[in-house]
Coordinates of C-alpha atoms and ligand atoms in Angstrom, one line a residue:
M1 CA -1.2 17.5 7.5
I2 CA -3.3 14.1 8.0
L3 CA -5.2 13.2 5.0
D4 CA -8.2 11.2 4.5
I5 CA -7.8 7.6 3.6
L6 CA -10.2 6.0 1.0
E7 CA -11.9 2.9 2.2
Y8 CA -13.0 -0.2 0.4
P9 CA -15.2 -0.3 -1.9
D10 CA -14.5 3.1 -2.7
P11 CA -14.2 3.0 -6.6
R12 CA -11.4 5.7 -6.5
L13 CA -9.0 2.9 -5.2
R14 CA -9.2 1.2 -8.7
T15 CA -7.6 4.2 -10.4
I16 CA -4.1 3.5 -11.9
A17 CA -1.4 5.9 -10.6
K18 CA 0.6 7.6 -13.1
P19 CA 4.5 8.0 -13.0
V20 CA 6.0 11.1 -11.2
G21 CA 8.2 13.2 -13.4
D22 CA 10.5 15.8 -11.7
L23 CA 9.9 15.8 -8.0
T24 CA 8.0 19.0 -7.2
D25 CA 7.6 20.8 -3.8
A26 CA 4.1 19.6 -4.0
D27 CA 5.2 15.9 -4.4
L28 CA 7.5 16.5 -1.1
T29 CA 4.7 17.8 0.8
L30 CA 2.4 15.0 -0.2
I31 CA 5.3 12.6 0.8
D32 CA 5.5 14.2 4.2
D33 CA 1.7 14.2 4.7
M34 CA 1.4 10.5 3.7
F35 CA 4.1 9.8 6.6
E36 CA 2.0 11.8 9.0
T37 CA -1.1 9.9 7.9
M38 CA 0.4 6.6 8.0
Y39 CA 2.2 7.0 11.6
D40 CA -1.1 8.6 12.9
A41 CA -3.2 5.5 11.7
P42 CA -0.8 3.7 12.6
G43 CA 0.3 1.7 9.6
I44 CA 3.3 0.3 7.9
G45 CA 2.7 1.3 4.5
L46 CA 0.6 3.7 2.4
A47 CA 0.3 4.3 -1.4
A48 CA -0.7 7.7 -2.7
T49 CA -3.7 5.9 -4.3
Q50 CA -5.1 5.5 -0.7
V51 CA -5.3 9.2 -0.3
N52 CA -6.7 9.9 -3.6
V53 CA -3.6 11.0 -5.4
H54 CA -2.9 8.9 -8.4
K55 CA 0.7 9.2 -8.7
Q56 CA 3.4 6.4 -8.2
I57 CA 4.5 7.1 -4.8
I58 CA 4.7 4.8 -1.7
V59 CA 5.7 5.4 1.9
M60 CA 6.7 2.7 4.3
D61 CA 8.1 2.1 7.9
L62 CA 8.6 -1.3 9.1
S63 CA 10.3 -0.2 12.4
D64 CA 8.5 -0.1 15.8
D65 CA 9.5 3.5 16.3
E66 CA 9.3 5.4 13.2
S67 CA 13.1 5.2 12.7
E68 CA 13.1 3.8 9.2
P69 CA 11.1 5.9 6.6
R70 CA 11.4 4.8 3.2
V71 CA 9.9 6.3 0.1
F72 CA 9.5 4.5 -3.5
I73 CA 8.8 6.5 -6.4
N74 CA 8.0 5.0 -9.8
P75 CA 8.8 1.7 -8.2
Q76 CA 9.6 -1.3 -10.4
V77 CA 9.9 -5.0 -9.1
E78 CA 12.1 -7.8 -10.5
V79 CA 11.2 -11.4 -9.3
L80 CA 14.2 -13.1 -8.1
D81 CA 13.0 -16.7 -7.8
G82 CA 10.2 -18.6 -7.9
E83 CA 9.6 -19.0 -4.2
R84 CA 6.1 -17.6 -2.8
E85 CA 5.3 -17.1 0.9
V86 CA 1.9 -16.6 2.8
M87 CA 1.6 -13.7 5.2
Q88 CA -1.3 -12.2 6.9
E89 CA -2.1 -8.7 5.3
G90 CA -4.0 -5.8 6.4
C91 CA -4.7 -2.4 4.7
L92 CA -5.6 1.1 6.1
S93 CA -8.2 1.0 3.2
V94 CA -9.8 -2.1 4.7
P95 CA -9.8 -1.4 8.3
G96 CA -10.5 -4.2 10.8
F97 CA -9.6 -7.1 8.2
Y98 CA -6.6 -9.4 8.1
E99 CA -6.4 -12.2 5.7
D100 CA -3.6 -14.6 4.2
V101 CA -2.2 -13.7 0.9
E102 CA 0.4 -15.5 -1.1
R103 CA 3.1 -13.3 -2.6
I104 CA 6.5 -13.5 -4.2
E105 CA 9.0 -14.1 -1.4
H106 CA 12.2 -12.5 -3.0
C107 CA 12.4 -9.6 -5.3
I108 CA 14.6 -6.6 -6.4
I109 CA 13.2 -3.2 -6.1
R110 CA 14.2 -0.2 -8.4
A111 CA 12.8 3.2 -7.3
I112 CA 13.5 6.8 -6.8
G113 CA 14.0 8.1 -3.4
R114 CA 12.6 11.3 -1.6
D115 CA 16.0 12.9 -2.9
G116 CA 15.1 12.3 -6.5
K117 CA 17.9 9.7 -6.9
P118 CA 17.3 6.2 -8.2
F119 CA 18.2 3.4 -5.9
E120 CA 17.7 -0.4 -5.8
I121 CA 17.2 -2.9 -2.9
E122 CA 16.9 -6.5 -2.4
A123 CA 13.7 -7.5 -0.4
Q124 CA 12.5 -10.5 1.4
G125 CA 9.9 -11.2 4.2
L126 CA 7.9 -8.3 5.2
L127 CA 9.6 -5.7 3.2
A128 CA 9.2 -7.8 0.0
V129 CA 5.3 -8.4 1.0
C130 CA 4.8 -4.7 1.9
I131 CA 6.0 -3.4 -1.3
Q132 CA 4.0 -5.8 -3.7
H133 CA 0.9 -4.7 -1.5
E134 CA 1.6 -1.3 -2.0
M135 CA 2.4 -1.5 -5.7
D136 CA -0.9 -3.1 -6.2
H137 CA -2.7 -0.1 -4.7
L138 CA -0.8 1.9 -7.5
N139 CA -2.5 -0.4 -10.2
G140 CA -5.8 -0.1 -8.5
K141 CA -5.8 -3.6 -6.8
L142 CA -6.3 -4.6 -3.3
F143 CA -5.4 -7.4 -1.0
V144 CA -9.2 -8.3 -0.9
D145 CA -8.9 -9.1 -4.6
Y146 CA -6.9 -12.4 -3.7
L147 CA -9.7 -13.6 -1.5
S148 CA -12.5 -15.9 -2.5
N149 CA -15.6 -14.2 -3.7
L150 CA -17.5 -15.0 -0.4
K151 CA -14.8 -13.5 2.0
R152 CA -14.6 -10.3 -0.3
T153 CA -18.2 -10.0 -0.4
R154 CA -18.6 -10.3 3.4
I155 CA -15.9 -7.7 3.8
R156 CA -17.3 -5.3 1.4
K157 CA -21.1 -5.6 3.0
K158 CA -19.5 -4.8 6.7
L159 CA -17.6 -2.0 5.5
E160 CA -20.6 -0.5 3.5
K161 CA -22.7 -1.0 6.7
L162 CA -20.2 0.8 8.8
H163 CA -19.9 3.7 6.1
K164 CA -23.6 4.1 6.2
Q165 CA -23.9 4.2 10.0
S166 CA -21.1 7.0 10.2
A167 CA -22.6 9.0 7.3
Ligands
QAP1 C1 0.3 -3.2 4.1 O1 -0.9 -2.0 6.0 C2 0.6 -4.5 4.9 O2 -7.0 -3.1 9.6 C3 0.2 -2.1 5.1 O3 -7.8 -1.4 11.5 C4 0.1 -5.0 5.9 O4 -0.3 -0.5 7.4 C5 1.5 -5.3 3.9 C6 -3.7 -1.0 9.6 C7 0.5 -6.2 6.5 C8 2.0 -6.5 4.6 C9 1.3 -6.9 5.8 C10 -4.9 -2.0 9.3 C11 -4.2 -0.2 10.5 C12 -2.8 -0.9 9.0 C13 -6.2 -2.0 10.0 C14 -1.2 -1.3 7.0 C15 -6.4 -1.2 10.9 C16 -5.4 -0.2 11.3 C17 -2.3 -1.6 7.8
CO2 CO1 -3.1 -1.2 1.7

């Protein structure tokens, strides 16, 4: 099932997600629906916050052909060195806007997979950037929060106008 994606400046995007306990059938259905929603968009990453479910669940697929689905439940990040990298980011909750954001370039991610088992991966480049972007969602944070007040206000006003027009 394709889920509705909340769009900035919806205040529900500011909700802090709770850790997931034992994985239930409802959680597995949510994960499948999140993939369907992300692939339909199309996007490369989606956090449960964006579909108004406030649990620590992220889905991601950085491949061109939907061949590398990744699930991160209760993710934790460990910074590996002080290197930072700037990348242009977008967000399904901020449609049509892309801006440079500086992130940690190299990290270790510890999380639980769809099978309920803990795993650990070392991440660099787009994977590292994407996981940090999605983990921000779980903490109620958006990439526009890193921009100047002027840029963020412009984006907010343009999206508010679009939302009024489609209402
Ligand atoms: C997060 O974002 C990300 O504006 C995932 O009109 C993006 O999947 C992390 C999308 C870039 C790092 C680099 C955005 C789709 C998809 C839009 C997405 C749009 C349609 C964004
Ligand atoms: Co996003």
